[in-house]
PDB file of C-alpha atoms and ligand atoms in Angstrom:
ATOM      1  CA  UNK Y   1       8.596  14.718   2.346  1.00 66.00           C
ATOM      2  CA  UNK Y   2       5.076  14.000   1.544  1.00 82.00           C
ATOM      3  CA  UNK Y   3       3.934  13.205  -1.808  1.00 84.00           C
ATOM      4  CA  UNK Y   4       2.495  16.141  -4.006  1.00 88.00           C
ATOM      5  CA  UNK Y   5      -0.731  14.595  -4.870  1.00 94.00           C
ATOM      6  CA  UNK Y   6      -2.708  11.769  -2.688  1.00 97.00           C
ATOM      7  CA  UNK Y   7      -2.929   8.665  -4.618  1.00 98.00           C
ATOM      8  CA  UNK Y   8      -5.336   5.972  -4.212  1.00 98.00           C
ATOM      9  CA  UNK Y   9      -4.501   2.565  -4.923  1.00 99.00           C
ATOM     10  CA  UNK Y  10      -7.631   0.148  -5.158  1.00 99.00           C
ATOM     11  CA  UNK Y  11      -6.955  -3.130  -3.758  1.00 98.00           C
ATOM     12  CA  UNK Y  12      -7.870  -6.114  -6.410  1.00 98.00           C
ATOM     13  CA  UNK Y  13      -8.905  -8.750  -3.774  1.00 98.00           C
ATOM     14  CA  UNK Y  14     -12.375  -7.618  -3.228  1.00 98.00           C
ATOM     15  CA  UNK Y  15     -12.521  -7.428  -7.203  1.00 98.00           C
ATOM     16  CA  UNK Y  16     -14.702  -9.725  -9.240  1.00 98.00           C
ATOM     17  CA  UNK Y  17     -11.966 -12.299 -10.260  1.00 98.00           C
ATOM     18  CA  UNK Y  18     -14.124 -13.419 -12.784  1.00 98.00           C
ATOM     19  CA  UNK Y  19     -14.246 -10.049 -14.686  1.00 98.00           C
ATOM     20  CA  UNK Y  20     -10.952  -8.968 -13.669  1.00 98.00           C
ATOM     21  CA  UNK Y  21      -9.940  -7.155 -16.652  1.00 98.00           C
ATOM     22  CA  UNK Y  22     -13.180  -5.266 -16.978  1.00 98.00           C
ATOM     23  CA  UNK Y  23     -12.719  -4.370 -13.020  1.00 98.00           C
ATOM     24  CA  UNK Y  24      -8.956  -3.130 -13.423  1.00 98.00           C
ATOM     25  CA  UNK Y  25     -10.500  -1.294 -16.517  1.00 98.00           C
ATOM     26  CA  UNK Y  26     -13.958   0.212 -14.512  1.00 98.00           C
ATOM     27  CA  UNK Y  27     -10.854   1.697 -11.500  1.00 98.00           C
ATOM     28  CA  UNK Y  28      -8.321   3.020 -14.081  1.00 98.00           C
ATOM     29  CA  UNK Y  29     -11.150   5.201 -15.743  1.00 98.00           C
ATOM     30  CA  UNK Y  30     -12.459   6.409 -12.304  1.00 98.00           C
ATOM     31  CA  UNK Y  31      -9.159   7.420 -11.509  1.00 98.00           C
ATOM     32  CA  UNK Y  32      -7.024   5.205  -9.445  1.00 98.00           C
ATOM     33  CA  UNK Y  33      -3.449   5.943  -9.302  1.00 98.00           C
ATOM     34  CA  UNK Y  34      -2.114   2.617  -8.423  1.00 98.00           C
ATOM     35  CA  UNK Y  35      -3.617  -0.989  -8.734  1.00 99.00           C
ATOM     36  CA  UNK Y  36      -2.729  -2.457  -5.350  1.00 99.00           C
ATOM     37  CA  UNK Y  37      -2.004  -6.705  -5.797  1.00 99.00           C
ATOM     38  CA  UNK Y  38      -2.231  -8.516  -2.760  1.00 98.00           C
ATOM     39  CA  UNK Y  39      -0.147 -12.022  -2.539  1.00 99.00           C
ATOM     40  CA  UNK Y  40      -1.100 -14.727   0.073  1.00 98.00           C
ATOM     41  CA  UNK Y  41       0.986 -17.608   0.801  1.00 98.00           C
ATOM     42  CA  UNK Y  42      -0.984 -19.525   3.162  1.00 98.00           C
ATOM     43  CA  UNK Y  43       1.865 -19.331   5.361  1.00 98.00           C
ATOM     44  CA  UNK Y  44       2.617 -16.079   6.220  1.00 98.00           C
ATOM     45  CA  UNK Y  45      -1.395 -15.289   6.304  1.00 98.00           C
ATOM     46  CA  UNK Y  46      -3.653 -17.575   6.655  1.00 98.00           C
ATOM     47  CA  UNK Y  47      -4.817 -17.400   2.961  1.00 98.00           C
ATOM     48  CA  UNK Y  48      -4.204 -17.858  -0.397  1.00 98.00           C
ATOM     49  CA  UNK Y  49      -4.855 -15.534  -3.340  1.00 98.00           C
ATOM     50  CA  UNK Y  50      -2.407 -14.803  -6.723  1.00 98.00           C
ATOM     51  CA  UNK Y  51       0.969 -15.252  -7.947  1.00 98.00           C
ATOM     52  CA  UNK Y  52       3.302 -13.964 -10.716  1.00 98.00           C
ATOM     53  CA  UNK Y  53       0.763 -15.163 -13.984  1.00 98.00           C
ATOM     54  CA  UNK Y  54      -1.638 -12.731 -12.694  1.00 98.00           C
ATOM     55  CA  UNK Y  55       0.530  -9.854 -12.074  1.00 98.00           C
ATOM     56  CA  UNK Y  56       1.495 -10.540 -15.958  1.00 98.00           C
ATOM     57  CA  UNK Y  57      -1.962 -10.721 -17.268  1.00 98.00           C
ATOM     58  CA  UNK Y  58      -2.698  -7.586 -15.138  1.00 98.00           C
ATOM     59  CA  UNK Y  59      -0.115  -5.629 -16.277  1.00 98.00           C
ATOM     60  CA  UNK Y  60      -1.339  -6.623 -20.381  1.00 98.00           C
ATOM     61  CA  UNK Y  61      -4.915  -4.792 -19.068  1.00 98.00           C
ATOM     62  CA  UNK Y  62      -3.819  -1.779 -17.577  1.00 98.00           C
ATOM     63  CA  UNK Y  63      -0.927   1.046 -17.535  1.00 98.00           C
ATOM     64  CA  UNK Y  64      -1.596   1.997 -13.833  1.00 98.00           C
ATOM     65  CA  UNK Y  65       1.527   1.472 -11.994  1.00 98.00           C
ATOM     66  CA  UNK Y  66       1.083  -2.512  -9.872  1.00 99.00           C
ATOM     67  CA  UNK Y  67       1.793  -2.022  -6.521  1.00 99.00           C
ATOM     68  CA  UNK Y  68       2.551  -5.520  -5.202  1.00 99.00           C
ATOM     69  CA  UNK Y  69       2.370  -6.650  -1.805  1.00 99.00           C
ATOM     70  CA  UNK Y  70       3.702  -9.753  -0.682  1.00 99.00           C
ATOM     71  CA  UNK Y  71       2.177 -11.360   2.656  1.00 99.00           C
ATOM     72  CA  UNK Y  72       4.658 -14.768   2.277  1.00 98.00           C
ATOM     73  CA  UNK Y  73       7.741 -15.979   3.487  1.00 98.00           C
ATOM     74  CA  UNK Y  74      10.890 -15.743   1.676  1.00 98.00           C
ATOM     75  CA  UNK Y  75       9.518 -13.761  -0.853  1.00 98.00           C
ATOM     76  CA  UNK Y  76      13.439 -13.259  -1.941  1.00 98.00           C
ATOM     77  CA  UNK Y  77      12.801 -16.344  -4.204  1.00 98.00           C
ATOM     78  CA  UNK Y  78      10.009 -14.733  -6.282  1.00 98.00           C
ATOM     79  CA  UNK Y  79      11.234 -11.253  -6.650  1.00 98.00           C
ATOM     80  CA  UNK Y  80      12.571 -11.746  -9.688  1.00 98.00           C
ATOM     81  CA  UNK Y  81       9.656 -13.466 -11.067  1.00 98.00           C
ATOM     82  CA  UNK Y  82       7.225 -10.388  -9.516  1.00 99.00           C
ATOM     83  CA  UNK Y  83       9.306  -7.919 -11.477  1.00 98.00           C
ATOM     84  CA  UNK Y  84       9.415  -9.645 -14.510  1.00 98.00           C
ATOM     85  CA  UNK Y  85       5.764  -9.924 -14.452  1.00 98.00           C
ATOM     86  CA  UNK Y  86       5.296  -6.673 -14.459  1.00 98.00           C
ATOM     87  CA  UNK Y  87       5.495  -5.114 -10.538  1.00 99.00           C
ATOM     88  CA  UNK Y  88       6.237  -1.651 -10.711  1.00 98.00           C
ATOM     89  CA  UNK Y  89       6.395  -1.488  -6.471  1.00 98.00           C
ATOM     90  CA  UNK Y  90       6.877  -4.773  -4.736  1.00 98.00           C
ATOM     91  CA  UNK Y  91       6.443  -4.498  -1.052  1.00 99.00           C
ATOM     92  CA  UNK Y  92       7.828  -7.086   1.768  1.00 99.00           C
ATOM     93  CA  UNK Y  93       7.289  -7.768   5.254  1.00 98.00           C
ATOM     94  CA  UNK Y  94       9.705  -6.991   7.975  1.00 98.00           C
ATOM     95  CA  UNK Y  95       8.938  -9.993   9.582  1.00 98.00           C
ATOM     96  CA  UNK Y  96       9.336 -12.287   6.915  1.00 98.00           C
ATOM     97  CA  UNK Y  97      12.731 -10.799   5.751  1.00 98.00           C
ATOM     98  CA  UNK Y  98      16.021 -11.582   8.280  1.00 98.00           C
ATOM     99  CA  UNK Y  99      18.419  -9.782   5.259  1.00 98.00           C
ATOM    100  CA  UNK Y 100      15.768  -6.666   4.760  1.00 98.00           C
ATOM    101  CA  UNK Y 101      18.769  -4.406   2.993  1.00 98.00           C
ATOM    102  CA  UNK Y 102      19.813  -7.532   0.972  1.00 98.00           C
ATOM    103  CA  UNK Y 103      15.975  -8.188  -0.265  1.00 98.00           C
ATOM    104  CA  UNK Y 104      15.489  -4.086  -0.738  1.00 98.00           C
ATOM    105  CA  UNK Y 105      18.537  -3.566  -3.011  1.00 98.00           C
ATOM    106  CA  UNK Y 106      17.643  -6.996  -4.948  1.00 98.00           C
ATOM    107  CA  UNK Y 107      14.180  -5.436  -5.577  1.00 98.00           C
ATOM    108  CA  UNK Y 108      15.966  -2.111  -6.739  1.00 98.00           C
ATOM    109  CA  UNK Y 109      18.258  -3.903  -8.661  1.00 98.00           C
ATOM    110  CA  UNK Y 110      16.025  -5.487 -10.743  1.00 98.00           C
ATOM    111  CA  UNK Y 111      14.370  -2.218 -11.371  1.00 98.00           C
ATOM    112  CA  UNK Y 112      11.278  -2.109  -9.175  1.00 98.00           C
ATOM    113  CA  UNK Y 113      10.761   0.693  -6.160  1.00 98.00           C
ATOM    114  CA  UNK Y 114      10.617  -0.759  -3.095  1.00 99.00           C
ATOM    115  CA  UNK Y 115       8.828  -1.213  -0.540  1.00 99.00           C
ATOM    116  CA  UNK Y 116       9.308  -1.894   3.386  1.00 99.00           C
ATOM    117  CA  UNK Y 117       5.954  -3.240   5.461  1.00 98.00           C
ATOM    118  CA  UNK Y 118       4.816  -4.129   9.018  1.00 98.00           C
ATOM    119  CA  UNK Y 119       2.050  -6.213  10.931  1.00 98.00           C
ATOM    120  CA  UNK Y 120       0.259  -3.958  13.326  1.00 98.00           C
ATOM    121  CA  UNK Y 121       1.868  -5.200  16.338  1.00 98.00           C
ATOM    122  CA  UNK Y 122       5.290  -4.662  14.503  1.00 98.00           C
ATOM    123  CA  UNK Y 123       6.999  -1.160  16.130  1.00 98.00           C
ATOM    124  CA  UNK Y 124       8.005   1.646  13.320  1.00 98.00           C
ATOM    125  CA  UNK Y 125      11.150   1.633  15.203  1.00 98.00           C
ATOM    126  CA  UNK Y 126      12.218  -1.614  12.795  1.00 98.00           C
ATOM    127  CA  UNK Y 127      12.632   0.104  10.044  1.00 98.00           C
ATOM    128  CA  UNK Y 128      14.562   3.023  11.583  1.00 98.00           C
ATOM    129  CA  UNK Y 129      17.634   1.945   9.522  1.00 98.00           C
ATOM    130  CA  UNK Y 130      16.564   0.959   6.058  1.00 98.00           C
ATOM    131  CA  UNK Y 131      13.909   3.914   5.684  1.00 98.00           C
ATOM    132  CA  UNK Y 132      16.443   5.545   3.447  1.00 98.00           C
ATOM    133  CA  UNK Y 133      16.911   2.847   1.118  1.00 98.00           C
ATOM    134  CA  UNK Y 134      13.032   2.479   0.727  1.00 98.00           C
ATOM    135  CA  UNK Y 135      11.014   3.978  -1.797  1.00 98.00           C
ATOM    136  CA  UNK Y 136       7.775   2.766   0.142  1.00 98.00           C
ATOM    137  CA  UNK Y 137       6.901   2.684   3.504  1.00 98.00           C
ATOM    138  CA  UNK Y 138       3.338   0.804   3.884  1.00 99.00           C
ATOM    139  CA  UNK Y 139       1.492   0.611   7.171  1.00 99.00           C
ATOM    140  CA  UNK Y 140      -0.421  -1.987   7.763  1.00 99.00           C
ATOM    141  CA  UNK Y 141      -4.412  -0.531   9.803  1.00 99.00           C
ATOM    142  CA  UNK Y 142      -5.179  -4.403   9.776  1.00 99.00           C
ATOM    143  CA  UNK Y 143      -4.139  -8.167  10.448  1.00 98.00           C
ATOM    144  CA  UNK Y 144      -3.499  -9.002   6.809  1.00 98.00           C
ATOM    145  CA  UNK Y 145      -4.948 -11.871   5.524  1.00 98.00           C
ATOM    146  CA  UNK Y 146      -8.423 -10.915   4.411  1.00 98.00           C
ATOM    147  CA  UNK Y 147     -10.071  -7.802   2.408  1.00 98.00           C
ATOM    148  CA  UNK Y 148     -13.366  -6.374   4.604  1.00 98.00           C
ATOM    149  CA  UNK Y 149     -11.962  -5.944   8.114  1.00 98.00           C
ATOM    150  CA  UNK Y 150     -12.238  -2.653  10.625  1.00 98.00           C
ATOM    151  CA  UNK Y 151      -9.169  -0.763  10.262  1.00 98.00           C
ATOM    152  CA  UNK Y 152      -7.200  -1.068  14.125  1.00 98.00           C
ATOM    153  CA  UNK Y 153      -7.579   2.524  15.307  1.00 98.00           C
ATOM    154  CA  UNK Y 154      -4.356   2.708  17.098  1.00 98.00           C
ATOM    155  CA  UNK Y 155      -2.735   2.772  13.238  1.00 98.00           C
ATOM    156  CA  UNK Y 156      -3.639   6.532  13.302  1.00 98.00           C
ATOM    157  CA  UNK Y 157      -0.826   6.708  15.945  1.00 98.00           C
ATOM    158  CA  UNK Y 158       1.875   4.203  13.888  1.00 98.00           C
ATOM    159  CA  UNK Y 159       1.029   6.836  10.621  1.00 98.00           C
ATOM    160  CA  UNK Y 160       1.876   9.482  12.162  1.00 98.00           C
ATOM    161  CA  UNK Y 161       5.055   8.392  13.434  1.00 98.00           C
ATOM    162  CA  UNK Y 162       6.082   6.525  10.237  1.00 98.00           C
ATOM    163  CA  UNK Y 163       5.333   9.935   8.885  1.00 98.00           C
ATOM    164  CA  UNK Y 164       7.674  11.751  11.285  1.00 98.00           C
ATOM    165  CA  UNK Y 165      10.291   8.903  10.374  1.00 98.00           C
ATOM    166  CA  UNK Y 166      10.098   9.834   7.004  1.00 98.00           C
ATOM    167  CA  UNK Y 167      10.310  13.638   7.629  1.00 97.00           C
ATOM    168  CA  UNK Y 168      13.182  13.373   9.958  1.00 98.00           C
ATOM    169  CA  UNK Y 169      15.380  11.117   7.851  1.00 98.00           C
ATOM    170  CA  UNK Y 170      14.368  13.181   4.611  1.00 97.00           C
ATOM    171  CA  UNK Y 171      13.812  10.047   2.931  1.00 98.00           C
ATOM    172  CA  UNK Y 172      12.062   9.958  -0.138  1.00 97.00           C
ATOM    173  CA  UNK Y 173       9.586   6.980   0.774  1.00 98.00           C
ATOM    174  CA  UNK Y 174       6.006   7.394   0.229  1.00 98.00           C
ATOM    175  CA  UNK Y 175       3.880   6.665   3.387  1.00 98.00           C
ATOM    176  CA  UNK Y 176       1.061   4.145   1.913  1.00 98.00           C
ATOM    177  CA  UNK Y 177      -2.133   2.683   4.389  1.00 99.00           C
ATOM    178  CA  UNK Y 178      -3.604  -0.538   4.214  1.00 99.00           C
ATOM    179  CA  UNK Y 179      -6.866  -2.006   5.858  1.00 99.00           C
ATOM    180  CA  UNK Y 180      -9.886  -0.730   6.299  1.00 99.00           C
ATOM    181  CA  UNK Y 181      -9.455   2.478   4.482  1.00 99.00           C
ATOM    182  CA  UNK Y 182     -13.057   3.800   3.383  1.00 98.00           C
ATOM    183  CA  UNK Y 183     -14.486   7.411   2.318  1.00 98.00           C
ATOM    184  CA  UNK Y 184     -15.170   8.146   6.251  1.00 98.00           C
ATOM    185  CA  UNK Y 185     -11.799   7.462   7.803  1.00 98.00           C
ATOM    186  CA  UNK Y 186      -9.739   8.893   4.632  1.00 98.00           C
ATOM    187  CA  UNK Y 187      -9.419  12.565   5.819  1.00 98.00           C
ATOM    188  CA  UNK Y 188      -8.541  10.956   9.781  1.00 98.00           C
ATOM    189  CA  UNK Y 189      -5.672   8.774   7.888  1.00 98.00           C
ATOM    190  CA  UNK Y 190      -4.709  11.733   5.765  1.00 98.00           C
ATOM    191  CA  UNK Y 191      -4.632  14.162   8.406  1.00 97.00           C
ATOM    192  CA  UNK Y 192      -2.083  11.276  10.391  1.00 98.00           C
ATOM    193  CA  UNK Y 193       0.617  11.532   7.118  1.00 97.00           C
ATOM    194  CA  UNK Y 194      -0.637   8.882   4.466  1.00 98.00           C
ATOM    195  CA  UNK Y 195       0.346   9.568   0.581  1.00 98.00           C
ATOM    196  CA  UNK Y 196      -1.379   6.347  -0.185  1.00 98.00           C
ATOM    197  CA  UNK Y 197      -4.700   4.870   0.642  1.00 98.00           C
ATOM    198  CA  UNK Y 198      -5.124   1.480  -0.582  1.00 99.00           C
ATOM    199  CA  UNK Y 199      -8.403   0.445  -0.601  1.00 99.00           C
ATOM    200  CA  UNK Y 200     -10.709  -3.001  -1.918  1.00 98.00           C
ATOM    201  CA  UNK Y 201     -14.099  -3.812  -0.033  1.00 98.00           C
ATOM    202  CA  UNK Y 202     -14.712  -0.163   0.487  1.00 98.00           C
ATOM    203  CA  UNK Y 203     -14.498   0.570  -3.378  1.00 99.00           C
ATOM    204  CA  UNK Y 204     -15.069  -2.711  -5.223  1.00 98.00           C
ATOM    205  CA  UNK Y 205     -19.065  -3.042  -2.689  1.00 98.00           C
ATOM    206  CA  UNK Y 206     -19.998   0.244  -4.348  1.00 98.00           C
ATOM    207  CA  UNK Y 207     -21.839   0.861  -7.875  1.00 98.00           C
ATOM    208  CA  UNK Y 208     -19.785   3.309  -9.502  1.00 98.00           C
ATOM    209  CA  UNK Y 209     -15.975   2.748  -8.140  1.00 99.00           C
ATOM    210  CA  UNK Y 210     -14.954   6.010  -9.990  1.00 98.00           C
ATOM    211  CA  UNK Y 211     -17.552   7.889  -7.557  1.00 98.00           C
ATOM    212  CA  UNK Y 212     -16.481   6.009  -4.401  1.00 98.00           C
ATOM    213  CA  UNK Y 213     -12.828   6.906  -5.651  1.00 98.00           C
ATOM    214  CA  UNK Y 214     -13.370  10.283  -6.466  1.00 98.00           C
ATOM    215  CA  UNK Y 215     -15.019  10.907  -3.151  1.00 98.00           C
ATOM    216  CA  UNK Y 216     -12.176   9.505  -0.839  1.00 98.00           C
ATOM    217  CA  UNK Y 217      -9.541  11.853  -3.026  1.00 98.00           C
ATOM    218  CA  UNK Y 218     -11.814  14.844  -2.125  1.00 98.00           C
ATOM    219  CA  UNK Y 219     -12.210  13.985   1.702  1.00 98.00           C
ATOM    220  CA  UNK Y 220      -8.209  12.933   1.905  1.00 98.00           C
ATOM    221  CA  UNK Y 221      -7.073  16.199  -0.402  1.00 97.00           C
ATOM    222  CA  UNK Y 222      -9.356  18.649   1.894  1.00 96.00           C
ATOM    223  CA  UNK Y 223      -7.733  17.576   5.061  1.00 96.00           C
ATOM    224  CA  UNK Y 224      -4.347  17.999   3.268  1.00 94.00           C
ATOM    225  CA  UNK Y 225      -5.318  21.406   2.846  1.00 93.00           C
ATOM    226  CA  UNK Y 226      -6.200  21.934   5.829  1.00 92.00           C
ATOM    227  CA  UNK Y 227      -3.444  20.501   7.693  1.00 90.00           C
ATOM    228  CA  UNK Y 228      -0.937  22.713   4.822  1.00 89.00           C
ATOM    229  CA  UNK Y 229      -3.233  25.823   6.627  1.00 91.00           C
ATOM    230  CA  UNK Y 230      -2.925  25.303   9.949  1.00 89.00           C
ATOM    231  CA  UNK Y 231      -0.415  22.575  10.643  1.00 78.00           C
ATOM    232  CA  UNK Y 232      -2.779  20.478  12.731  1.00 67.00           C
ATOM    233  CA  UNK Y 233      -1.397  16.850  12.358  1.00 64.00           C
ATOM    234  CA  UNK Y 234      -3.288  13.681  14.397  1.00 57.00           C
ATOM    235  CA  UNK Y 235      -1.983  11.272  16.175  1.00 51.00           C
ATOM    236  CA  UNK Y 236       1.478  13.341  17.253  1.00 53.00           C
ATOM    237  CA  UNK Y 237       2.439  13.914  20.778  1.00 42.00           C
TER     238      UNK Y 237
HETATM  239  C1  DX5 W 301      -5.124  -7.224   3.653  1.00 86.43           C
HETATM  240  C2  DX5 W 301      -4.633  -6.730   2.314  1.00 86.43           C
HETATM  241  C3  DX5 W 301      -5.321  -5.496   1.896  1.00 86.43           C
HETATM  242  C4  DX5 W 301      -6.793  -5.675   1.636  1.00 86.43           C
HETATM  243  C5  DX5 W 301      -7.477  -4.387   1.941  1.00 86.43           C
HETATM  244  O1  DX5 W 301      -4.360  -8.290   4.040  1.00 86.43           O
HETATM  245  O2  DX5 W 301      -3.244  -6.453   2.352  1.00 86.43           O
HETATM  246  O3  DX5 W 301      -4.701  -4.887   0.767  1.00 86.43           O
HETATM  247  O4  DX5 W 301      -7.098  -6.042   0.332  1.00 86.43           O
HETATM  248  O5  DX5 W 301      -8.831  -4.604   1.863  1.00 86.43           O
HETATM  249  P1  DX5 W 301      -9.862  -3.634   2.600  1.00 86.43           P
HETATM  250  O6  DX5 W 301      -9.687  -2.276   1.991  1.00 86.43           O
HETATM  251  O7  DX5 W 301     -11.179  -4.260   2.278  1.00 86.43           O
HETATM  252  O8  DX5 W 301      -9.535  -3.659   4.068  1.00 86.43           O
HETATM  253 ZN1   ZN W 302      -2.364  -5.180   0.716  1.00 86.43          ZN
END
């Protein structure tokens, strides 16, 4: 079932670091619904951003929900630590978890939704049997690794049919998109089944965030209309 409401989820990497409170603070009053966190490893992707002492100091700053994804390997070993911090939604990586039910019940157990992610040349078929224990299904439009690159357009295609997962297994996940998401190409991801649009270089490289935010709710929340009216749906066969 899709979410109610569209929620957008700015993405902190292409934040000032140097002002990060006073960034967090500039997206929660222009009306973000999530703060997306993105962890590097250096491993996993080939770069390196934040750990658990800034997903603490974040979570002092704001009352947005964090929404924490984790691009490393055996991210079992810091779960704990992510949730103590303060992750409300801590997302891995198919391909970096071998025991995906173990690390998805350890996530719930600790109290934290989870979620379940996949590189773009990673099939939706993998998570065919733990999309009912997920409360988060994120598809990745990009490589990750870096904020600021062209979202892959065959991800319109993977949406929708992470979307028609999630409808035919009446799980309860919400369908999130990552990379690449800007004003122009919300209503197109929209229209293909996303609840979630995370987005950093297209928000955080405009003046007024709350504008840039406000304007990708309006694009993503027309389409949703008008797919409600006429049941048109991209990207299905
Ligand atoms: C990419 C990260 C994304 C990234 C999105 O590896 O997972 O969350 O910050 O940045 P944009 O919106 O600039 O593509
Ligand atoms: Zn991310």
């Amino acid at each position: 079932m899709a979410l109610s409401r569209l929620m957008i989820a700015p993405s902190i990497l292409s934040a000032d670091f140097a002002h990060l409170a006073d960034e967090v603070s500039r997206v929660e009053r222009g009306g973000a619904d999530l703060l997306h966190v993105d962890v590097m490893d250096g491993h996993f992707v080939p770069n390196l951003t934040v750990g658990p002492p800034i997903v603490e100091a974040l979570r002092k700053v704001t009352k947005l929900p964090l929404d924490v994804h984790l691009m490393m390997t055996n991210p079992e070993a810091f779960i704990k630590e992510f949730v103590d911090a303060g992750a409300d939604y801590l997302t891995v990586h198919v391909e970096t978890c071998p025991h995906l039910h173990r690390t998805v019940q350890a996530i719930k157990e600790l109290g934290a939704k989870a979620g379940v992610t996949l590189n773009p040349a990673t099939p939706i078929s993998t998570l065919e049997a733990i999309i009912s224990d997920a409360d988060l299904l994120l598809v990745m439009s990009v490589n990750p690794g870096f904020g600021g690159q062209q979202f892959i357009p065959s991800s319109l295609q993977k949406i929708s049919l992470a979307r028609q997962l999630i409808d035919r297994t009446q799980s309860h996940a919400a369908l999130e998109v990552d990379g690449g998401v800007k004003v122009e190409n919300a209503a197109q991801i929209v229209q293909a089944g996303a609840d979630i649009l995370v987005s950093g270089s297209a928000i955080f490289s405009t003046p007024d965030y709350g504008a840039t935010i406000n304007a990708m709710r309006q694009a993503g929340e027309s389409m949703r209309k008008e797919v409600r009216r006429t049941g048109a749906v991209a990207g299905r066969r």
